[in-house]
Tab-separated table of C-alpha atoms (C1' of nucleotides) in Angstrom:
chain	number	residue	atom	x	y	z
A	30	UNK	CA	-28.096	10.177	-38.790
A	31	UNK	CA	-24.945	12.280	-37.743
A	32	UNK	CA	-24.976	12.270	-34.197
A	33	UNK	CA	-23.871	15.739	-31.821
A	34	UNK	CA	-22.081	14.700	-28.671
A	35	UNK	CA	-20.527	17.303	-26.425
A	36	UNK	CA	-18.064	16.536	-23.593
A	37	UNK	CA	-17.873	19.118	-20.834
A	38	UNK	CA	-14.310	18.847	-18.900
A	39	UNK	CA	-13.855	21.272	-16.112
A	40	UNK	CA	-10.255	22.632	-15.922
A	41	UNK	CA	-7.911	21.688	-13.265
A	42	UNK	CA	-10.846	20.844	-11.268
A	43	UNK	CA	-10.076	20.167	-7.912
A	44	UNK	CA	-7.486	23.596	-7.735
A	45	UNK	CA	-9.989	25.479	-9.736
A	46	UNK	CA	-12.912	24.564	-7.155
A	47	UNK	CA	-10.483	24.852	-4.604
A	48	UNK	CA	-9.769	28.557	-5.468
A	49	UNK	CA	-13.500	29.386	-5.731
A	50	UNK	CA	-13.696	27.808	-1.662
A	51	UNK	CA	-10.392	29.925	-0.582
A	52	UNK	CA	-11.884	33.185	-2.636
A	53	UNK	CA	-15.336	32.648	-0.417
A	54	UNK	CA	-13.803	32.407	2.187
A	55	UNK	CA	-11.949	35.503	2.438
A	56	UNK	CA	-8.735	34.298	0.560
A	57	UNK	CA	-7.001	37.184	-1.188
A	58	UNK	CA	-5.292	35.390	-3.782
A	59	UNK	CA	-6.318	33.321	-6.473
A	60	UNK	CA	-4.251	30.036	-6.535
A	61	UNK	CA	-5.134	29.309	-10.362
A	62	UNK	CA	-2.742	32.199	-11.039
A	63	UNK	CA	0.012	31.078	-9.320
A	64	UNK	CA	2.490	28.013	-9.332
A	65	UNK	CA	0.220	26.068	-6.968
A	66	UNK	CA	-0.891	22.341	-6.574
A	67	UNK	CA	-3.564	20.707	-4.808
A	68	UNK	CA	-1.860	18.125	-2.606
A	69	UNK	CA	-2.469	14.708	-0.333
A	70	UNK	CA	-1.144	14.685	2.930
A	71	UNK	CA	2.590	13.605	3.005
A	72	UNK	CA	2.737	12.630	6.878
A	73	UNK	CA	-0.112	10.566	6.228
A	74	UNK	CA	1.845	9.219	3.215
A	75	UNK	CA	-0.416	10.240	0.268
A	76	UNK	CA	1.825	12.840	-0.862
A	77	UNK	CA	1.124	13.150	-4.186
A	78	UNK	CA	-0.462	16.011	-6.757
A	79	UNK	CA	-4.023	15.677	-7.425
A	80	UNK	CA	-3.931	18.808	-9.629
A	81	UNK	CA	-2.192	21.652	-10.757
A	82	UNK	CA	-2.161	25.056	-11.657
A	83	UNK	CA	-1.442	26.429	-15.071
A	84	UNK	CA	1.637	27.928	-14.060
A	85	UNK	CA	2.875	24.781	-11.663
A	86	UNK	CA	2.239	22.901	-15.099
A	87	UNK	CA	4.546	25.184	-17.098
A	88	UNK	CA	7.206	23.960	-14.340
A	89	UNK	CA	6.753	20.161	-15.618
A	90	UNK	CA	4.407	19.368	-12.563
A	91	UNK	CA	2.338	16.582	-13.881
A	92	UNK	CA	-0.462	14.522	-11.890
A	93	UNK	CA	0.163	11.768	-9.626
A	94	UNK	CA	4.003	12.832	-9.017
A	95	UNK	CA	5.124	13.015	-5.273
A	96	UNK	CA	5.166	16.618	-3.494
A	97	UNK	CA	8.094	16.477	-3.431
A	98	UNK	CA	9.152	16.283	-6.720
A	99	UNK	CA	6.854	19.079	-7.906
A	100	UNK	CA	8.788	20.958	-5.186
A	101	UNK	CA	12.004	20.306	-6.641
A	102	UNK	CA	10.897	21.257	-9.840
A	103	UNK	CA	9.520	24.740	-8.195
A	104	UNK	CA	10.712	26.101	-5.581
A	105	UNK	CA	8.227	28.225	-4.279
A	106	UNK	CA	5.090	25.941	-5.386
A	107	UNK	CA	1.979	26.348	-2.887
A	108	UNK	CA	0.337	23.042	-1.879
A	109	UNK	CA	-3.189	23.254	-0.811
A	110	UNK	CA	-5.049	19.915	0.814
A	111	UNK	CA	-8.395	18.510	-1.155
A	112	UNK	CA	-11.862	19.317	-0.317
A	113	UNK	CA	-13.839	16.690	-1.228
A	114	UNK	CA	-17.033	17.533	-0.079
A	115	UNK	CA	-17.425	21.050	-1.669
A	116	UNK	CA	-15.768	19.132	-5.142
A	117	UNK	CA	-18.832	16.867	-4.959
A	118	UNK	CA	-21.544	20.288	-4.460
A	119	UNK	CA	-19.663	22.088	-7.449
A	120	UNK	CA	-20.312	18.919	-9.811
A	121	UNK	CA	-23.639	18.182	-8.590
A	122	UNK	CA	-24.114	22.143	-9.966
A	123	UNK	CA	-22.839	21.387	-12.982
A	124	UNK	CA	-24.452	18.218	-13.570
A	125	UNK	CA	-28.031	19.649	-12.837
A	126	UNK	CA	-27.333	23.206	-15.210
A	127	UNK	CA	-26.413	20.825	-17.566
A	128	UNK	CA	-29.033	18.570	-17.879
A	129	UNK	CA	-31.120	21.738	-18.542
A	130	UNK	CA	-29.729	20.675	-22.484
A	131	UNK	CA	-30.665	17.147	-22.792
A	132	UNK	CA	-31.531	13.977	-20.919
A	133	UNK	CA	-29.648	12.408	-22.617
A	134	UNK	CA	-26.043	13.176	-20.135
A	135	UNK	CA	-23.722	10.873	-18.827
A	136	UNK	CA	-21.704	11.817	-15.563
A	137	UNK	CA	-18.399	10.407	-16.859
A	138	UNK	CA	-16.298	11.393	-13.345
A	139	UNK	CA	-16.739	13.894	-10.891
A	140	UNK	CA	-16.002	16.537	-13.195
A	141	UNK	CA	-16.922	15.533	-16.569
A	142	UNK	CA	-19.852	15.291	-18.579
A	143	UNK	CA	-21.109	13.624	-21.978
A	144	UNK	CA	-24.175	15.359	-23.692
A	145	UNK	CA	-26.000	13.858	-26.592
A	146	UNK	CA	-27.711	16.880	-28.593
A	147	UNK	CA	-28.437	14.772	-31.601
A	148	UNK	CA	-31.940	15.499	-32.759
A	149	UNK	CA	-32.101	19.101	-31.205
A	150	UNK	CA	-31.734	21.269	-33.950
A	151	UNK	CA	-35.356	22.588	-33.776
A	152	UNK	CA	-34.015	23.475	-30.076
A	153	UNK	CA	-30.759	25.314	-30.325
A	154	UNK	CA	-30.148	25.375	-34.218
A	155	UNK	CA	-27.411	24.398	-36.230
A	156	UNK	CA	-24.622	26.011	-34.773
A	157	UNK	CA	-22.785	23.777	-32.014
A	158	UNK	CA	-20.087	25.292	-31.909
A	159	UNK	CA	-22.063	29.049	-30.720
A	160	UNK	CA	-24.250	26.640	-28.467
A	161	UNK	CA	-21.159	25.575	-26.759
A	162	UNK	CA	-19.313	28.626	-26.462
A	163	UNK	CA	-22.533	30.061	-24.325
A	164	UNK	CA	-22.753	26.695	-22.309
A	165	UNK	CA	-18.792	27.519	-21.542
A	166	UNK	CA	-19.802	31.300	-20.259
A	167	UNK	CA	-22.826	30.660	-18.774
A	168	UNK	CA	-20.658	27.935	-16.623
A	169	UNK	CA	-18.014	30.632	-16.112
A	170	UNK	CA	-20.696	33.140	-15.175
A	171	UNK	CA	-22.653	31.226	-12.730
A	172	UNK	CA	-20.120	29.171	-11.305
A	173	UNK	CA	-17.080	30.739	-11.584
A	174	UNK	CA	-14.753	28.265	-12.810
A	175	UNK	CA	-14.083	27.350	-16.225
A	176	UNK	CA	-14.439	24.188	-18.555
A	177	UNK	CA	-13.924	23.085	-22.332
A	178	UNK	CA	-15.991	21.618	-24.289
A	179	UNK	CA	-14.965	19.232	-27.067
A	180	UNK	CA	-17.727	18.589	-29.783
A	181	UNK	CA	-17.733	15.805	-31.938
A	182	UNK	CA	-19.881	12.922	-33.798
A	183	UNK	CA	-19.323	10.592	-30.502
A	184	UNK	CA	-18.045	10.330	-27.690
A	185	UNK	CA	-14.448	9.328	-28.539
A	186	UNK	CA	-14.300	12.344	-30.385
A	187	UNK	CA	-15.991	14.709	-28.456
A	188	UNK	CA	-13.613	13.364	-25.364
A	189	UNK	CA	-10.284	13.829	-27.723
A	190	UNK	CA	-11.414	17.450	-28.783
A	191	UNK	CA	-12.242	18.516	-24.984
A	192	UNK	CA	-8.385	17.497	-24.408
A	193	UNK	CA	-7.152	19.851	-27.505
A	194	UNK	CA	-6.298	23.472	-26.251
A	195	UNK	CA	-6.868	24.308	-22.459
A	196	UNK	CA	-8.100	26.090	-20.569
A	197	UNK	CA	-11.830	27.733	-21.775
A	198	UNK	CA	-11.679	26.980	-24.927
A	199	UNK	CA	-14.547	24.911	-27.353
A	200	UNK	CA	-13.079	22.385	-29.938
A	201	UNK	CA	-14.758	19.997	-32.461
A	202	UNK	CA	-13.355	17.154	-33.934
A	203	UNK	CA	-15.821	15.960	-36.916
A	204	UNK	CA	-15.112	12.887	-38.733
A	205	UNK	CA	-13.615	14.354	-41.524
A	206	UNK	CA	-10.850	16.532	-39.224
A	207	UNK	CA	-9.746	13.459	-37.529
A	208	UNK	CA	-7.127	13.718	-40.151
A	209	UNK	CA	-5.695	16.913	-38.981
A	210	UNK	CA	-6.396	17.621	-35.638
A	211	UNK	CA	-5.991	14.016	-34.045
A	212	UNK	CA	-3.335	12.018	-36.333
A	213	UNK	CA	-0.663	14.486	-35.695
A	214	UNK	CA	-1.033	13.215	-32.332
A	215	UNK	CA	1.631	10.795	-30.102
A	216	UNK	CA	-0.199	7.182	-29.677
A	217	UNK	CA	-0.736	7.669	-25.564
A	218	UNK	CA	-2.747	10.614	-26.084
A	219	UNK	CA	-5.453	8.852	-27.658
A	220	UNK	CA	-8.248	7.839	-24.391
A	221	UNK	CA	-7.474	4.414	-23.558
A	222	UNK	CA	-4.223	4.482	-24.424
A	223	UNK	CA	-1.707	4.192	-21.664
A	224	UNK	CA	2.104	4.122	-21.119
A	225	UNK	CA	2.050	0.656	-20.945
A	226	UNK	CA	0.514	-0.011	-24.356
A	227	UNK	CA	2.535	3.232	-25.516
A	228	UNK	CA	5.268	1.834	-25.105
A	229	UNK	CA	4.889	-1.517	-26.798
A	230	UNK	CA	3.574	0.638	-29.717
A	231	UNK	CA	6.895	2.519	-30.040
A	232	UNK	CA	8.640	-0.735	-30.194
A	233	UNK	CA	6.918	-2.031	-32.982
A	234	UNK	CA	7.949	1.481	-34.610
A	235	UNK	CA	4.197	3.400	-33.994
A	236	UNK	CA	4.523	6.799	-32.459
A	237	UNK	CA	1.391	8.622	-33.590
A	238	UNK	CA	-2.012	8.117	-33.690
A	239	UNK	CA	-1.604	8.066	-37.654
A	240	UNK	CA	0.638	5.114	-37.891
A	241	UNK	CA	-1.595	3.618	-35.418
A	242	UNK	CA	-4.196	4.288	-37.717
A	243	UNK	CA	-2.236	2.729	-40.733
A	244	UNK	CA	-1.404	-0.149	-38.737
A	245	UNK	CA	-1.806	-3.490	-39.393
A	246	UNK	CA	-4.670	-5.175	-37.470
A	247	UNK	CA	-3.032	-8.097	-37.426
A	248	UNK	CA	-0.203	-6.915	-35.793
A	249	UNK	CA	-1.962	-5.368	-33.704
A	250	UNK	CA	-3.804	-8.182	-32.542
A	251	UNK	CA	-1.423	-10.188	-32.179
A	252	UNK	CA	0.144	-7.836	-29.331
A	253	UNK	CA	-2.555	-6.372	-27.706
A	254	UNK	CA	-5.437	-8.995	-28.806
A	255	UNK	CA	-9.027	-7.346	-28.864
A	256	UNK	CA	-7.587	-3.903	-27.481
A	257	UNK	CA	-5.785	-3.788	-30.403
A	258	UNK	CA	-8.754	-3.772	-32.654
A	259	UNK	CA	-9.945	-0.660	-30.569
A	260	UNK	CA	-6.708	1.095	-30.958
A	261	UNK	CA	-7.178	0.547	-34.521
A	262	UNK	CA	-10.955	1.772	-34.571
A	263	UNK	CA	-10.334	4.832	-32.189
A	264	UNK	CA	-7.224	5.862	-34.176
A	265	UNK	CA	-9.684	6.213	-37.297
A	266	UNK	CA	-12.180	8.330	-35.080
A	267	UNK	CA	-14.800	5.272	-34.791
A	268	UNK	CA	-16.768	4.535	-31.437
A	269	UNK	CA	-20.495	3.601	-31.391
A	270	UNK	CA	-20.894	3.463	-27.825
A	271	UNK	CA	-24.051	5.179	-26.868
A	272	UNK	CA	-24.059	8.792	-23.961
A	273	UNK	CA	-25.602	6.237	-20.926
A	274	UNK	CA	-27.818	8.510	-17.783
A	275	UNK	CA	-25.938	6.996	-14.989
A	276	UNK	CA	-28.611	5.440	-13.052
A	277	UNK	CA	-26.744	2.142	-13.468
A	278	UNK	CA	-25.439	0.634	-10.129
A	279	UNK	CA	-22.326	-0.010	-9.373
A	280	UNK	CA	-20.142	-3.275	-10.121
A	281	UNK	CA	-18.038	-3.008	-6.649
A	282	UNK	CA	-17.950	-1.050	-3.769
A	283	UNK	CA	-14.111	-0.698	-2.952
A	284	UNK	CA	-12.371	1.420	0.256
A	285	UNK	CA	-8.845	1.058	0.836
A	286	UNK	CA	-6.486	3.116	3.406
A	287	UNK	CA	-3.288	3.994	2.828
A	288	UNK	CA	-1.818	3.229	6.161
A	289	UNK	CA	0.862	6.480	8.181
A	290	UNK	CA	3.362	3.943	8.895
A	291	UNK	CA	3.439	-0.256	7.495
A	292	UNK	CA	2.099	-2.423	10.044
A	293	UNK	CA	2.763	-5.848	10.819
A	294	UNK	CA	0.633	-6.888	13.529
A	295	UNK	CA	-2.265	-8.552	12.576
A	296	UNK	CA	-4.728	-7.605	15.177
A	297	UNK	CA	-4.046	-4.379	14.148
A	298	UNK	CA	-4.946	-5.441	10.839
A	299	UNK	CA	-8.080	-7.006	11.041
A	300	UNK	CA	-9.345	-3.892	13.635
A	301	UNK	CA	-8.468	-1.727	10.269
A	302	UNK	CA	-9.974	-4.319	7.768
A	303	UNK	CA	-13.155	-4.467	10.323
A	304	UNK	CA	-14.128	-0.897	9.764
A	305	UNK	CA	-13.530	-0.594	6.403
A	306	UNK	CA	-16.077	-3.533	6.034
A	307	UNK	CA	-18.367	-1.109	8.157
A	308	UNK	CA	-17.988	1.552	5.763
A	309	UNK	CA	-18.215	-0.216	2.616
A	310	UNK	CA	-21.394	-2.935	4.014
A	311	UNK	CA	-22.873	0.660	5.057
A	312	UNK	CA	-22.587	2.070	1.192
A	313	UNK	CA	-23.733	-1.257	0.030
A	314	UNK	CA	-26.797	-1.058	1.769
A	315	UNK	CA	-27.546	2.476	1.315
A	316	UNK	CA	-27.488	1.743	-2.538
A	317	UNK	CA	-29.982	-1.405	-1.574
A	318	UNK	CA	-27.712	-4.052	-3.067
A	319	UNK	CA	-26.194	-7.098	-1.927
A	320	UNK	CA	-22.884	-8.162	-2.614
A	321	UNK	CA	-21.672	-11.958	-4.049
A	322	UNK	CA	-17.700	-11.749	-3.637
A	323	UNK	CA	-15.661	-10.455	-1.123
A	324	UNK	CA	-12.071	-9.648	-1.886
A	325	UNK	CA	-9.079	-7.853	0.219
A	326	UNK	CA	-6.440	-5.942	-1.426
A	327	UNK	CA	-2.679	-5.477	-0.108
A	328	UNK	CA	-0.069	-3.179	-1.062
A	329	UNK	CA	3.018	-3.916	0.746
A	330	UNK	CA	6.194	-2.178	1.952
A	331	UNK	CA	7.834	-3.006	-1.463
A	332	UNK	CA	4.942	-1.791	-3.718
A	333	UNK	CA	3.680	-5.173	-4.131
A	334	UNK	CA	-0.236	-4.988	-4.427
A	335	UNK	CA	-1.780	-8.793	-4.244
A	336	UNK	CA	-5.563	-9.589	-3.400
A	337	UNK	CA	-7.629	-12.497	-2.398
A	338	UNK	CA	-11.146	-12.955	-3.122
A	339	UNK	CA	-13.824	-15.454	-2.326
A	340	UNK	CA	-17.390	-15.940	-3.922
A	341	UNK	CA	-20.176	-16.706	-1.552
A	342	UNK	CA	-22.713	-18.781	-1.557
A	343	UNK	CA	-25.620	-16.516	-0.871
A	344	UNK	CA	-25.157	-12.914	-1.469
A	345	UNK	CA	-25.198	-10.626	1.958
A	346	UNK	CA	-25.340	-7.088	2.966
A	347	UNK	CA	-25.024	-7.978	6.502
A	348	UNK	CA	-21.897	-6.078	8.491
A	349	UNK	CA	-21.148	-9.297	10.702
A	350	UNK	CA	-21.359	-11.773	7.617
A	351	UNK	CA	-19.170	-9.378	5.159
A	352	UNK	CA	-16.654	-9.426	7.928
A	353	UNK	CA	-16.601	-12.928	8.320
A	354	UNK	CA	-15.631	-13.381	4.911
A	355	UNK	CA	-13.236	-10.653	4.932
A	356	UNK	CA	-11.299	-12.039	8.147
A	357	UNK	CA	-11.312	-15.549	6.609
A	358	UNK	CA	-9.565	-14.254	2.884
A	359	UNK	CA	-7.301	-12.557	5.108
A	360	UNK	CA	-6.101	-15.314	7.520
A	361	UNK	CA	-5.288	-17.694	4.421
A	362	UNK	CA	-3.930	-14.643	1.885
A	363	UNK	CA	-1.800	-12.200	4.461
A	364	UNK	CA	1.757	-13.027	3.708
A	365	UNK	CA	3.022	-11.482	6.670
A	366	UNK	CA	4.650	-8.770	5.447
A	367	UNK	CA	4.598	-5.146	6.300
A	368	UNK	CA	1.520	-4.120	4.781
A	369	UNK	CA	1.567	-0.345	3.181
A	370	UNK	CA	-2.080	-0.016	2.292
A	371	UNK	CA	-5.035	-2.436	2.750
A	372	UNK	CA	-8.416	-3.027	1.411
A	373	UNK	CA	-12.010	-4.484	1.207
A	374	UNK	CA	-13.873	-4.699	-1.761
A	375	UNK	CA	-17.657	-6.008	-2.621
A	376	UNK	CA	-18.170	-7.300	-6.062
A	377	UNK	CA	-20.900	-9.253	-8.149
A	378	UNK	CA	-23.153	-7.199	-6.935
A	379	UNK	CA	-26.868	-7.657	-7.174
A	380	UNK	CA	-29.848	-5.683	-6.007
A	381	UNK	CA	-31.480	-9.179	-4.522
A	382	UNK	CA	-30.175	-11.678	-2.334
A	383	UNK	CA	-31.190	-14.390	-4.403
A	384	UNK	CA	-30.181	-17.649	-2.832
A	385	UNK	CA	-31.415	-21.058	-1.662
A	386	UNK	CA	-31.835	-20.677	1.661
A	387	UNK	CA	-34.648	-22.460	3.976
A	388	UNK	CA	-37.229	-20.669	5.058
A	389	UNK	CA	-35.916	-20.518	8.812
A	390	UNK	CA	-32.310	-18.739	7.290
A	391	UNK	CA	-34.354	-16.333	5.336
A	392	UNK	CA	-36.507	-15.060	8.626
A	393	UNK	CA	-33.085	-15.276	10.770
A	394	UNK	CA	-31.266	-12.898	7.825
A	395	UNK	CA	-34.469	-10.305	8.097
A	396	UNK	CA	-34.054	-10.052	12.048
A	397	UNK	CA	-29.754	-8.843	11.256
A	398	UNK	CA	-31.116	-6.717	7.939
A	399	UNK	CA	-34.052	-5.046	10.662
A	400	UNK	CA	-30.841	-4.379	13.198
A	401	UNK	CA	-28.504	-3.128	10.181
A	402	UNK	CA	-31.439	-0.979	9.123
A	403	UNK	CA	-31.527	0.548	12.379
A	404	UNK	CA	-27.937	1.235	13.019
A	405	UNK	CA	-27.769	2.682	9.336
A	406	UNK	CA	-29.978	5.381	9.881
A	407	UNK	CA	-28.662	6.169	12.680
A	408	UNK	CA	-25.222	6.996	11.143
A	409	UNK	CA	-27.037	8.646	8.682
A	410	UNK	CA	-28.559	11.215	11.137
A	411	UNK	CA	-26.007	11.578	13.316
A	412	UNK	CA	-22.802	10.816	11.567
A	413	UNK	CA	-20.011	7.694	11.887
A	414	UNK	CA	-18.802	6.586	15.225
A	415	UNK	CA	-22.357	7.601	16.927
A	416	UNK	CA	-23.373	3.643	16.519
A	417	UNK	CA	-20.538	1.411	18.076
A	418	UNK	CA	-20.985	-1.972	17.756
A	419	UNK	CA	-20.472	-4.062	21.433
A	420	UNK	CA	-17.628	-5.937	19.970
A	421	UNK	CA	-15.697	-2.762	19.329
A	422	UNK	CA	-14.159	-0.272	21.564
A	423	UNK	CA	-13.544	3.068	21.115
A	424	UNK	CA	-9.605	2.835	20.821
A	425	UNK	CA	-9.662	0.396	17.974
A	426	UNK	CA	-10.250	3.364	15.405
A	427	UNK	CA	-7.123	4.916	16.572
A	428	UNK	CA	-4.867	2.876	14.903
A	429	UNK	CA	-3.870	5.018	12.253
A	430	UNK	CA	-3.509	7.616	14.254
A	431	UNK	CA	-1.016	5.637	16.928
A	432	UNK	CA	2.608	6.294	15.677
Q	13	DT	C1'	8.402	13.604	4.147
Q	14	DC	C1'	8.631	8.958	-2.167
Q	15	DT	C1'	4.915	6.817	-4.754
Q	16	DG	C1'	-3.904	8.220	-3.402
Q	17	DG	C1'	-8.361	6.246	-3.938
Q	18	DG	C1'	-12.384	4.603	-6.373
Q	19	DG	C1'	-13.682	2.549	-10.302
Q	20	DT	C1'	-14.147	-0.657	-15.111
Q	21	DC	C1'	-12.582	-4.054	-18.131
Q	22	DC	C1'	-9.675	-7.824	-19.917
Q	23	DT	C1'	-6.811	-12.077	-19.889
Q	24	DA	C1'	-4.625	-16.270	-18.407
Q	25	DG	C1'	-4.867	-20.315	-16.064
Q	26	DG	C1'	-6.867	-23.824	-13.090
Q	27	DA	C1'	-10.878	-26.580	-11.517
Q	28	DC	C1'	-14.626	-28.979	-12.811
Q	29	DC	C1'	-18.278	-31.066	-15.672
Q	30	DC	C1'	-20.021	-33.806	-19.499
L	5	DT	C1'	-0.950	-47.806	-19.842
L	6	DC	C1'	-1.955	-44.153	-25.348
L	7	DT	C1'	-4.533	-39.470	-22.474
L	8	DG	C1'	-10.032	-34.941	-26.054
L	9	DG	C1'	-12.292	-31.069	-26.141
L	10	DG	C1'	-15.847	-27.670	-25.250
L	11	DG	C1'	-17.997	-24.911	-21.823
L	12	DT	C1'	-18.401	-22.486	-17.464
L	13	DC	C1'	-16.958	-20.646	-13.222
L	14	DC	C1'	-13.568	-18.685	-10.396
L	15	DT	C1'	-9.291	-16.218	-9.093
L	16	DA	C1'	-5.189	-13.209	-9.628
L	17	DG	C1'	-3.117	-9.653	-11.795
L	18	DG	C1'	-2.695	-5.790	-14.734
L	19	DA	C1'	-4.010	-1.699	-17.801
L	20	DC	C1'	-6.421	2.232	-17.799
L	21	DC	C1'	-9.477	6.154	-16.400
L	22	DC	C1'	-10.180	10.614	-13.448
DNA sequence: TCTGGGGTCCTAGGACCC
DNA sequence: TCTGGGGTCCTAGGACCC
């Protein structure tokens, strides 16, 4: 049976939502009409665009770049800081409006969607592309802000025909119009498809998505080895992968901190890598999973990201034993250099701490779970830093702060 | 005032076992 | 003093996404 997926991308999402916050707020102008950018925070060192306006774009602004770049490109370009928090109510908005359609929807990112509407005919009809222009206005209505929506047989190709024409516009990309509307296309902007595999494409002499298409698999194999046979199958429009609800867990739990200025000391270190091990133990538990390996991630003053990881031998969500593990990786991976950014991350992650511990462990890990449990909700109610732990003082936090 | 942060997935290579 | 081969687990690094 021919299957009906929609995606639903909202456009320029973080500037768009950010313009709805500045307009509520008593904010005269509306930055989605002017050369504007949604910005990190350069004296904290994560000076770089998260998003842009349409007219910022026109300048050659492109994602990811530094500020100040897009500021030598435009001169009079407006930078505006992110708002997390109110990014995370908008899509929560969308995501419940949306599921008003089908069950079947997949939160793809914070500000995407895939919706399966195979089977729903007797619902909406025939006409898609009608059902998707009023999903677009009713968004634009409600909300405020405006999306695309791409419409095709799966999700590949209701992804590619999202990306076609922007901004609130509906596109579909059927099977049989993968011919026109997607081969014309250069090879990186097929999803998946990066600069890194673009540009081993263009060496062997494939610039489009079409002579990807016509390629030879076993050329293709041969460089890229199984990605190569999903280059081959995307290029042709194929992908059977099914529109998943996300109520799967997670496979890590990552922070990492881009660090003001590159630090060498390593007390200073390990007071940094201690509380991101609070934070990310705390999110752990909170999704009531327990984690099997522990790694920690460097970038150094150079660039130079390395990590370290270690397995254990009974999975944990205990603070005090996370850290232990953490401190450990780091005394035998650190190489002493001046560290630019630094991380923990949980993986293998399982929602029981199986293991083959005595009976006598098991009680003594239930006594630190009952005093995690405790300290948890506390931060819950009353927000971070109202729990301290006795082994930490106030002025370790300030590190990033100190200059 | 140069270059974020949180994810998923894949591969190569080494250790180890039978 | 010739020196296998398959399987699994683990780690490091990289590509790619938004």
């Amino acid at each position: 049976m021919q299957r009906i997926i929609f995606h639903i991308d909202v456009n320029n999402a973080f500037l768009s939502w950010t313009a709805i916050y500045l307009l509520n707020h008593g904010y005269k102008q509306d930055i989605r009409k002017i050369p504007s950018v949604i910005g990190g925070d350069e004296k904290a060192r994560r000076g770089i665009v998260l998003a842009k306006s349409p007219i910022a774009k026109k300048y050659g602004i492109v994602t990811a770049e530094t500020l100040y770049s897009a500021r030598s490109k435009c001169k009079n370009l407006q930078v505006f800081p992110p708002n997390y928090a109110f990014y995370k109510e908008q899509s929560k908005k969308l995501y419940n409006y949306l599921s008003q359609y089908t069950p079947v929807i997949e939160q793809y990112s914070i500000d995407e969607c895939f919706l399966d509407l195979t089977g729903t005919s007797l619902l909406y009809g025939n006409d898609y592309v009608s059902l998707a222009h009023k999903i677009k206005d009713e968004i634009k209505e409600k909300f405020g802000f405006t999306v695309n929506v791409g419409i095709g047989e799966n999700k590949l190709c209701a992804k590619m025909a999202s990306d076609f024409e922007k901004p609130d516009k509906v596109h579909t990309l059927y099977l049989n119009e993968v011919e026109t509307k997607m081969w014309p296309l250069k090879v990186n902007d097929l999803f998946m498809l990066g600069k890194s595999s673009a540009k081993k494409l263009n060496d062997l002499g494939i610039y489009t998505i079409k002579d990807l298409a016509e390629a030879n698999i076993g050329l293709l194999r041969r460089h890229f080895k199984s990605q190569g046979d999903y280059f081959k199958e995307a290029a042709l429009g194929i992908d059977y992968s099914k529109v998943e609800p996300r109520n799967a867990k997670n496979k890590c739990i990552s922070i990492s901190r881009t660090l003001p200025y590159d630090v060498t000391r390593k007390e200073d270190l390990l007071k940094i890598l201690f509380s991101e091990t609070e934070e990310v133990s705390f999110t752990l538990r909170s999704q009531k999973l327990y984690t099997g390996t522990i790694a920690v991630t460097y970038r150094n003053n150079l660039f130079k990201n390395y990590s370290h990881q270690i397995t254990l031998d009974n999975p944990t969500n205990v603070t005090e034993e996370i850290y232990k593990g953490v401190k450990t990786i780091f005394e035998a991976s650190w190489k002493e250099d001046p560290i630019r950014n630094i991380g923990v991350r949980l993986g293998d992650l399982k929602e029981k701490a199986v293991s083959q511990m005595s009976l006598f462990e098991e009680s003594d890990v239930k006594v630190v779970d009952k005093v995690e449990e405790v300290m948890d909700s506390i931060i819950k109610k009353y927000g971070k830093g109202s729990v301290i732990r006795a082994s930490k003082k106030e002025e370790d936090y300030n590190i990033e702060r100190r200059q």
